[in-house]
Amino acid sequence: MARSFVQWKSKQQVGYQLPLDTIVAGQSRTRSYSSLITDSAAGATAFSCGLKTTNSIVAMDPNGTKPCLTILEAAKQKGLATGLVSTSRVTHATPAAFSSHVSNRNDEVEIARQQVDAAVVDVLFGGGYCWFIPQTAECSVRTDDLDLTKEITDKGYSLVLNQTDWDRLSTLPAVALLAPSHMPFDIDRQNLTVWQPSLEEMAKKALDLLKSPDRGFFLMIEGSRIDMAAHNNDPVGHLSDILAFQKAVEQAKSFVDAHPDTILVTTADHETGGLTVGVQLDPDVYPEYVWYPSQLDAATHSTEYLGDMTQFFATQNPAPSTAQLITFLTSTVCKSGLGFDATQDEINELLGVATDSLKVRYALSRMISKRAGLGWTTHGHTGVDVNLHVYSGADLNVQRYFGNIENTEVGSLLANFLGVGDSIPSYL
């Protein structure tokens, strides 16, 4: 979808490739220990520990009783610098699987504590500020009085909370908590009045901080919100964050070109949404072989953003009149936000769910996907294999990644490249 969108919008030739297209090496199989369809905790643990675990468990054995050594922890023990960059909360499943050990991925309060206490991550960039401040502070979700932001600075880390902090950041170690929860979708970030760095900017900053002539590093960069848009079945947010990730990949490829003893490995822990480029809307009518990128190009916001905005508008005190709500949905949400003229039936559907952000975003996602000719099979994950990409400027035996491999092999191969293969997998 992303490639053909760019081909259409930029009038590129048929052979045009995105950065990831140029480094496809094979595929990764995604099942977990407990299911043919993995969740993100088990999927990330396969990469971080080189072993299969049960869905929802983070960097522990399948019973959730024994923590496994992660490649980030092993790299730190070896004297390498380490980093995690994410557009989700830094306590979310994927960054957590490299930097903490919990039996339930939802225990993000504990994940935050472990990330700070262990101090094994030299660069930690992402969202989730509200998970690091005491329960008495505004927006805090903690259930204790720990002020982890103070502990971060007490341990000698630079703490980045705003653009001024970001611009002057130049030394390790550093923690940047750039949003109260998840960072915004890139299309929303571009239309915000407040500053937010792009994933490309975070990747560049992390690479600049971690590079050193004296030691190597391990850095995990996650385009987290690609998955979250797919959970919403939102092609607008999905596309915008795929393209943002492609820019981060191009940044990483440029770094490899300048530092050829570096290896870049890119994959996904799973597919989400079951996206199809092309959809049959009527089971009794044979479908056309078309999809319409122009429908996505007209959008200015994700359906999550528009769902939240609709709920806020509909639940004001005093409440808006029905006429005001119809105008808001017709003009602000559908026309300005997604670039289409809603039908009366669609407005009636939105009126019925206007006070529920999740239901609004799902409804809007169906409407824009239908117009674009895109289909979805689920709001959850699927069990399909995912692409595996590898790039290096030197003879680093990258062919080990070629072909169709198990997700645990990705972790093991990374460990071997870092020189910690004898420790992965193992338990603490």
Coordinates of C-alpha atoms in Angstrom, one line a residue:
M1 CA 0.0 0.0 0.0
A2 CA 2.7 2.5 1.0
R3 CA 4.8 2.0 -2.1
S4 CA 1.9 2.3 -4.5
F5 CA 0.7 5.4 -2.7
V6 CA 4.1 7.0 -3.1
Q7 CA 4.2 5.9 -6.7
W8 CA 0.8 7.5 -7.3
K9 CA 1.4 10.7 -5.4
S10 CA 5.0 11.4 -6.7
K11 CA 4.3 10.0 -10.2
Q12 CA 7.1 7.5 -9.8
Q13 CA 7.8 4.7 -12.3
V14 CA 6.6 1.2 -11.8
G15 CA 10.0 0.0 -10.6
Y16 CA 10.1 2.6 -7.7
Q17 CA 11.2 1.2 -4.4
L18 CA 10.9 2.4 -0.8
P19 CA 14.0 2.1 1.4
L20 CA 12.9 -1.2 2.9
D21 CA 12.2 -2.6 -0.6
T22 CA 15.9 -2.4 -1.4
I23 CA 17.0 -4.6 1.5
V24 CA 14.5 -7.5 1.6
A25 CA 16.3 -10.6 2.8
G26 CA 13.5 -13.1 3.6
Q27 CA 10.6 -13.6 6.1
S28 CA 10.2 -14.2 9.8
R29 CA 7.7 -16.7 11.2
T30 CA 5.8 -15.2 14.1
R31 CA 4.0 -17.8 16.2
S32 CA 4.5 -17.7 20.0
Y33 CA 4.9 -20.5 22.5
S34 CA 1.2 -20.4 23.4
S35 CA -0.5 -19.5 20.1
L36 CA -0.2 -19.6 16.4
I37 CA -0.9 -15.9 16.6
T38 CA 1.5 -14.0 18.8
D39 CA 1.0 -10.8 20.8
S40 CA 3.7 -8.1 20.9
A41 CA 5.1 -9.2 24.3
A42 CA 5.9 -12.7 23.1
G43 CA 6.9 -11.5 19.6
A44 CA 9.4 -9.0 21.0
T45 CA 10.8 -11.6 23.5
A46 CA 11.6 -13.9 20.6
F47 CA 13.9 -11.1 19.3
S48 CA 15.2 -9.9 22.7
C49 CA 15.9 -13.3 24.3
G50 CA 16.0 -15.7 21.3
L51 CA 13.2 -17.9 22.8
K52 CA 9.5 -18.5 22.5
T53 CA 7.3 -17.4 25.4
T54 CA 3.6 -17.2 26.2
N55 CA 1.5 -14.3 24.9
S56 CA 1.5 -11.3 27.3
I57 CA 4.8 -12.4 29.0
V58 CA 7.7 -10.0 28.7
A59 CA 11.3 -11.4 28.6
M60 CA 10.5 -14.4 30.8
D61 CA 10.1 -18.1 30.3
P62 CA 6.6 -19.4 29.2
N63 CA 5.5 -19.8 32.8
G64 CA 6.4 -16.3 33.7
T65 CA 8.7 -17.4 36.5
K66 CA 12.2 -17.0 35.1
P67 CA 13.6 -13.9 33.5
C68 CA 15.6 -14.4 30.3
L69 CA 18.8 -12.4 29.5
T70 CA 18.0 -9.9 26.7
I71 CA 20.5 -9.1 24.0
L72 CA 20.4 -5.5 25.2
E73 CA 21.4 -6.5 28.7
A74 CA 24.1 -8.8 27.3
A75 CA 25.4 -6.0 25.1
K76 CA 25.6 -3.7 28.1
Q77 CA 27.5 -6.4 30.1
K78 CA 29.9 -6.7 27.2
G79 CA 30.6 -2.9 27.4
L80 CA 28.5 -1.8 24.4
A81 CA 26.3 1.2 24.4
T82 CA 22.5 0.5 24.2
G83 CA 19.4 2.3 23.1
L84 CA 15.7 2.0 22.6
V85 CA 13.6 4.3 20.5
S86 CA 9.8 4.0 20.2
T87 CA 6.8 6.0 19.2
S88 CA 4.8 4.2 21.8
R89 CA 5.2 4.5 25.6
V90 CA 8.7 3.3 26.4
T91 CA 7.0 0.9 28.8
H92 CA 5.0 -0.8 26.0
A93 CA 5.6 -4.4 25.1
T94 CA 8.4 -4.1 22.5
P95 CA 10.8 -1.7 24.3
A96 CA 9.9 -3.4 27.6
A97 CA 11.0 -6.8 26.2
F98 CA 14.6 -5.6 25.8
S99 CA 14.8 -3.7 29.2
S100 CA 12.5 -5.4 31.8
H101 CA 11.0 -8.8 32.9
V102 CA 7.4 -9.1 33.9
S103 CA 4.8 -11.8 33.7
N104 CA 2.1 -9.4 32.3
R105 CA 2.8 -6.8 29.7
N106 CA 0.1 -4.5 31.3
D107 CA 2.3 -4.0 34.4
E108 CA 3.8 -0.9 32.9
V109 CA 4.2 0.7 36.3
E110 CA 6.7 -2.1 37.2
I111 CA 8.3 -2.0 33.8
A112 CA 9.1 1.7 34.2
R113 CA 10.6 1.0 37.7
Q114 CA 12.8 -1.8 36.3
Q115 CA 13.9 0.4 33.4
V116 CA 15.1 3.1 35.7
D117 CA 16.5 0.8 38.4
A118 CA 18.5 -1.4 36.1
A119 CA 20.0 1.6 34.1
V120 CA 21.1 -0.7 31.3
V121 CA 19.7 1.5 28.5
D122 CA 21.9 4.5 27.6
V123 CA 19.4 6.1 25.2
L124 CA 15.6 5.7 25.9
F125 CA 13.4 7.8 23.7
G126 CA 9.6 7.6 23.4
G127 CA 6.3 8.4 25.2
G128 CA 5.0 7.5 28.6
Y129 CA 5.9 10.3 30.9
C130 CA 2.8 9.6 33.1
W131 CA 4.2 6.2 34.0
F132 CA 7.3 7.8 35.6
I133 CA 5.8 10.3 38.0
P134 CA 4.3 9.8 41.5
Q135 CA 0.6 9.0 41.8
T136 CA -0.1 12.5 43.2
A137 CA 1.1 14.2 40.1
E138 CA -1.2 15.3 37.3
C139 CA -1.8 12.5 34.7
S140 CA 0.2 9.9 36.7
V141 CA -1.0 6.3 36.3
R142 CA 1.4 5.0 39.0
T143 CA -0.1 3.4 42.2
D144 CA 2.9 4.5 44.4
D145 CA 4.8 7.6 45.3
L146 CA 7.9 6.8 43.3
D147 CA 9.2 9.8 41.3
L148 CA 11.2 8.0 38.6
T149 CA 12.0 11.2 36.8
K150 CA 14.1 12.2 39.9
E151 CA 15.7 8.8 40.0
I152 CA 16.6 9.2 36.3
T153 CA 18.5 12.5 36.9
D154 CA 20.0 11.1 40.2
K155 CA 21.6 8.3 38.1
G156 CA 23.3 10.9 35.9
Y157 CA 20.9 10.7 33.0
S158 CA 19.8 13.8 31.0
L159 CA 16.0 14.0 31.2
V160 CA 14.4 15.4 28.1
L161 CA 10.8 16.6 28.3
N162 CA 10.6 19.4 25.7
Q163 CA 12.2 20.9 22.6
T164 CA 14.7 23.0 24.5
D165 CA 16.0 19.9 26.4
W166 CA 16.0 18.0 23.1
D167 CA 18.0 20.6 21.2
R168 CA 20.7 20.8 23.7
L169 CA 21.0 17.0 24.3
S170 CA 24.5 16.0 23.3
T171 CA 25.8 13.3 25.7
L172 CA 25.0 9.9 27.1
P173 CA 23.1 8.6 29.0
A174 CA 19.7 10.2 28.2
V175 CA 16.0 9.5 28.7
A176 CA 13.5 11.5 26.6
L177 CA 9.8 11.1 27.6
L178 CA 8.2 13.1 24.8
A179 CA 4.5 12.5 25.4
P180 CA 2.2 11.7 28.3
S181 CA 1.3 8.3 26.8
H182 CA 1.9 7.2 23.2
M183 CA 3.4 9.7 20.8
P184 CA 0.9 10.9 18.1
F185 CA 0.6 9.4 14.7
D186 CA 2.9 11.1 12.3
I187 CA 0.0 12.7 10.3
D188 CA -1.3 14.2 13.5
R189 CA 2.2 15.3 14.6
Q190 CA 2.6 17.2 11.4
N191 CA -0.6 19.2 12.2
L192 CA 0.0 19.8 15.9
T193 CA 0.9 23.3 17.2
V194 CA 3.1 21.8 19.9
W195 CA 6.6 20.4 19.1
Q196 CA 7.1 16.6 18.7
P197 CA 10.1 15.0 17.0
S198 CA 9.6 12.6 14.2
L199 CA 10.8 9.0 14.3
E200 CA 13.5 10.0 11.8
E201 CA 14.7 12.8 14.1
M202 CA 14.7 10.4 17.1
A203 CA 16.6 7.8 15.2
K204 CA 19.2 10.3 14.1
K205 CA 19.7 11.7 17.6
A206 CA 20.0 8.2 19.0
L207 CA 22.6 7.2 16.4
D208 CA 24.6 10.4 16.9
L209 CA 24.7 9.8 20.7
L210 CA 25.6 6.1 20.5
K211 CA 28.3 6.2 17.8
S212 CA 31.8 6.0 19.2
P213 CA 35.2 5.0 17.8
D214 CA 35.9 3.2 21.0
R215 CA 32.9 0.9 21.4
G216 CA 30.0 -0.5 19.4
F217 CA 26.3 -0.3 20.3
F218 CA 22.9 -2.0 20.1
L219 CA 19.9 0.2 19.1
M220 CA 16.3 -0.9 18.7
I221 CA 14.0 1.5 16.8
E222 CA 10.3 0.8 16.7
G223 CA 7.7 2.4 14.5
S224 CA 5.2 1.4 17.2
R225 CA 2.1 3.3 15.9
I226 CA 2.0 1.4 12.6
D227 CA 0.5 -1.5 14.6
M228 CA -1.8 0.8 16.6
A229 CA -3.3 2.3 13.4
A230 CA -3.9 -1.2 12.1
H231 CA -5.7 -2.2 15.3
N232 CA -8.0 0.7 14.5
N233 CA -8.2 -0.5 10.8
D234 CA -7.2 3.1 10.0
P235 CA -5.4 3.3 6.7
V236 CA -4.6 7.0 7.2
G237 CA -2.6 6.6 10.4
H238 CA -1.2 3.3 9.1
L239 CA 0.1 4.8 5.9
S240 CA 1.5 7.9 7.6
D241 CA 3.5 5.9 10.2
I242 CA 4.8 3.4 7.6
L243 CA 6.2 6.3 5.6
A244 CA 7.7 7.8 8.8
F245 CA 9.4 4.5 9.5
Q246 CA 10.7 4.4 5.9
K247 CA 12.4 7.7 6.6
A248 CA 14.0 6.4 9.8
V249 CA 15.2 3.4 7.8
E250 CA 16.8 5.7 5.2
Q251 CA 18.5 7.5 8.1
A252 CA 19.8 4.2 9.4
K253 CA 21.0 3.0 6.0
S254 CA 22.9 6.3 5.6
F255 CA 24.6 5.6 9.0
V256 CA 25.5 2.1 7.8
D257 CA 27.0 3.5 4.6
A258 CA 29.2 5.8 6.8
H259 CA 30.0 3.1 9.3
P260 CA 30.2 -0.1 7.2
D261 CA 30.9 -2.4 10.2
T262 CA 27.3 -1.9 11.3
I263 CA 24.4 -4.2 10.5
L264 CA 20.8 -3.1 10.1
V265 CA 18.1 -5.6 10.6
T266 CA 14.4 -4.7 10.2
T267 CA 11.3 -6.8 10.7
A268 CA 8.0 -6.9 12.6
D269 CA 6.9 -9.0 15.5
H270 CA 3.6 -9.7 13.7
E271 CA 1.1 -8.4 11.2
T272 CA -1.9 -6.5 12.4
G273 CA -5.4 -6.0 10.9
G274 CA -5.2 -8.3 7.9
L275 CA -4.9 -5.4 5.5
T276 CA -5.9 -6.1 1.9
V277 CA -5.1 -3.7 -1.0
G278 CA -8.4 -4.3 -2.8
V279 CA -11.7 -5.3 -1.3
Q280 CA -15.0 -6.9 -2.3
L281 CA -17.8 -4.8 -0.8
D282 CA -20.7 -6.8 -2.2
P283 CA -20.4 -10.6 -2.0
D284 CA -22.8 -10.9 -4.9
V285 CA -20.9 -8.5 -7.2
Y286 CA -17.5 -9.5 -8.6
P287 CA -15.0 -6.8 -7.4
E288 CA -13.1 -4.3 -9.5
Y289 CA -9.3 -4.6 -9.4
V290 CA -8.7 -1.1 -8.1
W291 CA -7.8 0.9 -5.0
Y292 CA -7.8 4.7 -4.7
P293 CA -4.7 6.4 -3.0
S294 CA -6.3 9.8 -3.5
Q295 CA -8.8 9.0 -0.8
L296 CA -6.0 8.7 1.8
D297 CA -4.1 11.7 0.4
A298 CA -7.1 14.0 1.2
A299 CA -7.0 13.1 4.9
T300 CA -5.3 15.4 7.5
H301 CA -5.7 13.3 10.7
S302 CA -5.9 9.8 11.9
T303 CA -9.2 8.3 12.9
E304 CA -8.0 8.0 16.5
Y305 CA -7.4 11.8 16.6
L306 CA -10.8 12.4 15.1
G307 CA -12.5 9.9 17.4
D308 CA -11.0 11.6 20.5
M309 CA -12.0 15.0 19.1
T310 CA -15.6 13.9 18.5
Q311 CA -16.0 12.4 21.9
F312 CA -14.7 15.7 23.5
F313 CA -17.1 17.8 21.4
A314 CA -20.1 15.5 22.1
T315 CA -19.6 15.4 25.8
Q316 CA -19.2 19.1 26.5
N317 CA -21.2 20.8 29.2
P318 CA -23.5 22.2 28.0
A319 CA -24.0 19.5 25.4
P320 CA -24.1 20.6 21.8
S321 CA -27.4 20.4 20.0
T322 CA -28.0 17.7 17.4
A323 CA -27.7 20.3 14.7
Q324 CA -24.3 21.4 16.0
L325 CA -23.1 17.9 16.3
I326 CA -24.2 17.1 12.7
T327 CA -22.4 20.1 11.4
F328 CA -19.3 19.1 13.4
L329 CA -19.3 15.6 12.1
T330 CA -20.0 16.6 8.5
S331 CA -17.6 19.5 8.2
T332 CA -14.8 19.1 10.8
V333 CA -14.5 15.3 11.1
C334 CA -15.5 13.8 7.7
K335 CA -14.7 16.6 5.2
S336 CA -11.8 18.4 6.9
G337 CA -10.4 15.4 8.8
L338 CA -10.8 12.6 6.2
G339 CA -11.5 14.5 3.0
F340 CA -14.9 12.9 2.1
D341 CA -18.6 13.9 2.0
A342 CA -20.4 11.7 4.4
T343 CA -23.8 10.2 3.5
Q344 CA -26.8 10.7 5.7
D345 CA -26.6 7.1 6.9
E346 CA -22.9 7.6 7.8
I347 CA -23.8 10.7 9.8
N348 CA -26.6 8.8 11.6
E349 CA -24.1 6.1 12.5
L350 CA -21.6 8.6 13.9
L351 CA -24.4 10.4 15.9
G352 CA -25.2 7.1 17.6
V353 CA -21.6 6.6 18.8
A354 CA -20.4 10.2 19.1
T355 CA -19.7 9.9 22.8
D356 CA -17.4 6.8 22.4
S357 CA -14.0 7.6 20.8
L358 CA -13.2 4.0 20.0
K359 CA -16.5 3.4 18.2
V360 CA -16.1 6.6 16.3
R361 CA -12.6 5.7 15.1
Y362 CA -13.8 2.3 14.0
A363 CA -16.7 3.7 12.1
L364 CA -14.5 6.4 10.4
S365 CA -12.0 3.7 9.5
R366 CA -14.6 1.7 7.8
M367 CA -15.8 4.7 5.9
I368 CA -12.4 5.8 4.6
S369 CA -11.2 2.2 3.9
K370 CA -14.3 1.6 1.8
R371 CA -13.7 4.7 -0.3
A372 CA -10.1 3.8 -0.8
G373 CA -10.8 0.2 -1.8
L374 CA -9.0 -1.3 1.2
G375 CA -10.1 -4.2 3.3
W376 CA -9.4 -5.5 6.9
T377 CA -10.0 -8.9 8.4
T378 CA -9.5 -8.1 12.1
H379 CA -8.9 -5.5 14.7
G380 CA -6.2 -7.8 16.2
H381 CA -3.1 -9.6 14.9
T382 CA -2.8 -12.3 12.2
G383 CA -0.4 -15.2 12.0
V384 CA 1.2 -14.5 8.6
D385 CA 4.9 -14.4 8.1
V386 CA 6.5 -10.9 8.0
N387 CA 9.2 -9.4 5.9
L388 CA 12.8 -9.5 7.1
H389 CA 15.3 -6.8 5.8
V390 CA 19.1 -6.8 6.3
Y391 CA 21.7 -4.2 5.3
S392 CA 25.4 -3.9 5.9
G393 CA 28.3 -2.1 4.3
A394 CA 30.8 -4.8 5.1
D395 CA 31.2 -8.6 4.7
L396 CA 29.3 -9.5 7.8
N397 CA 27.9 -12.8 6.7
V398 CA 24.4 -11.3 6.4
Q399 CA 23.2 -14.2 4.3
R400 CA 22.5 -15.9 7.6
Y401 CA 19.3 -13.9 7.7
F402 CA 18.2 -14.8 4.2
G403 CA 15.2 -17.0 3.6
N404 CA 12.3 -17.9 5.9
I405 CA 13.4 -18.1 9.5
E406 CA 11.8 -18.4 12.9
N407 CA 11.5 -15.2 14.9
T408 CA 13.8 -16.6 17.6
E409 CA 16.5 -16.9 15.0
V410 CA 16.5 -13.2 14.5
G411 CA 17.3 -12.7 18.2
S412 CA 20.0 -15.4 18.1
L413 CA 21.6 -14.0 14.9
L414 CA 21.7 -10.5 16.4
A415 CA 23.3 -11.9 19.6
N416 CA 26.0 -13.6 17.5
F417 CA 26.7 -10.4 15.6
L418 CA 27.1 -8.5 18.9
G419 CA 29.4 -11.2 20.2
V420 CA 27.0 -12.4 22.9
G421 CA 25.7 -15.5 21.2
D422 CA 26.9 -17.8 24.0
S423 CA 24.6 -16.0 26.4
I424 CA 21.4 -16.0 24.2
P425 CA 19.2 -17.7 25.1
S426 CA 19.7 -18.1 28.8
Y427 CA 18.0 -17.3 32.1
L428 CA 19.0 -14.9 34.8

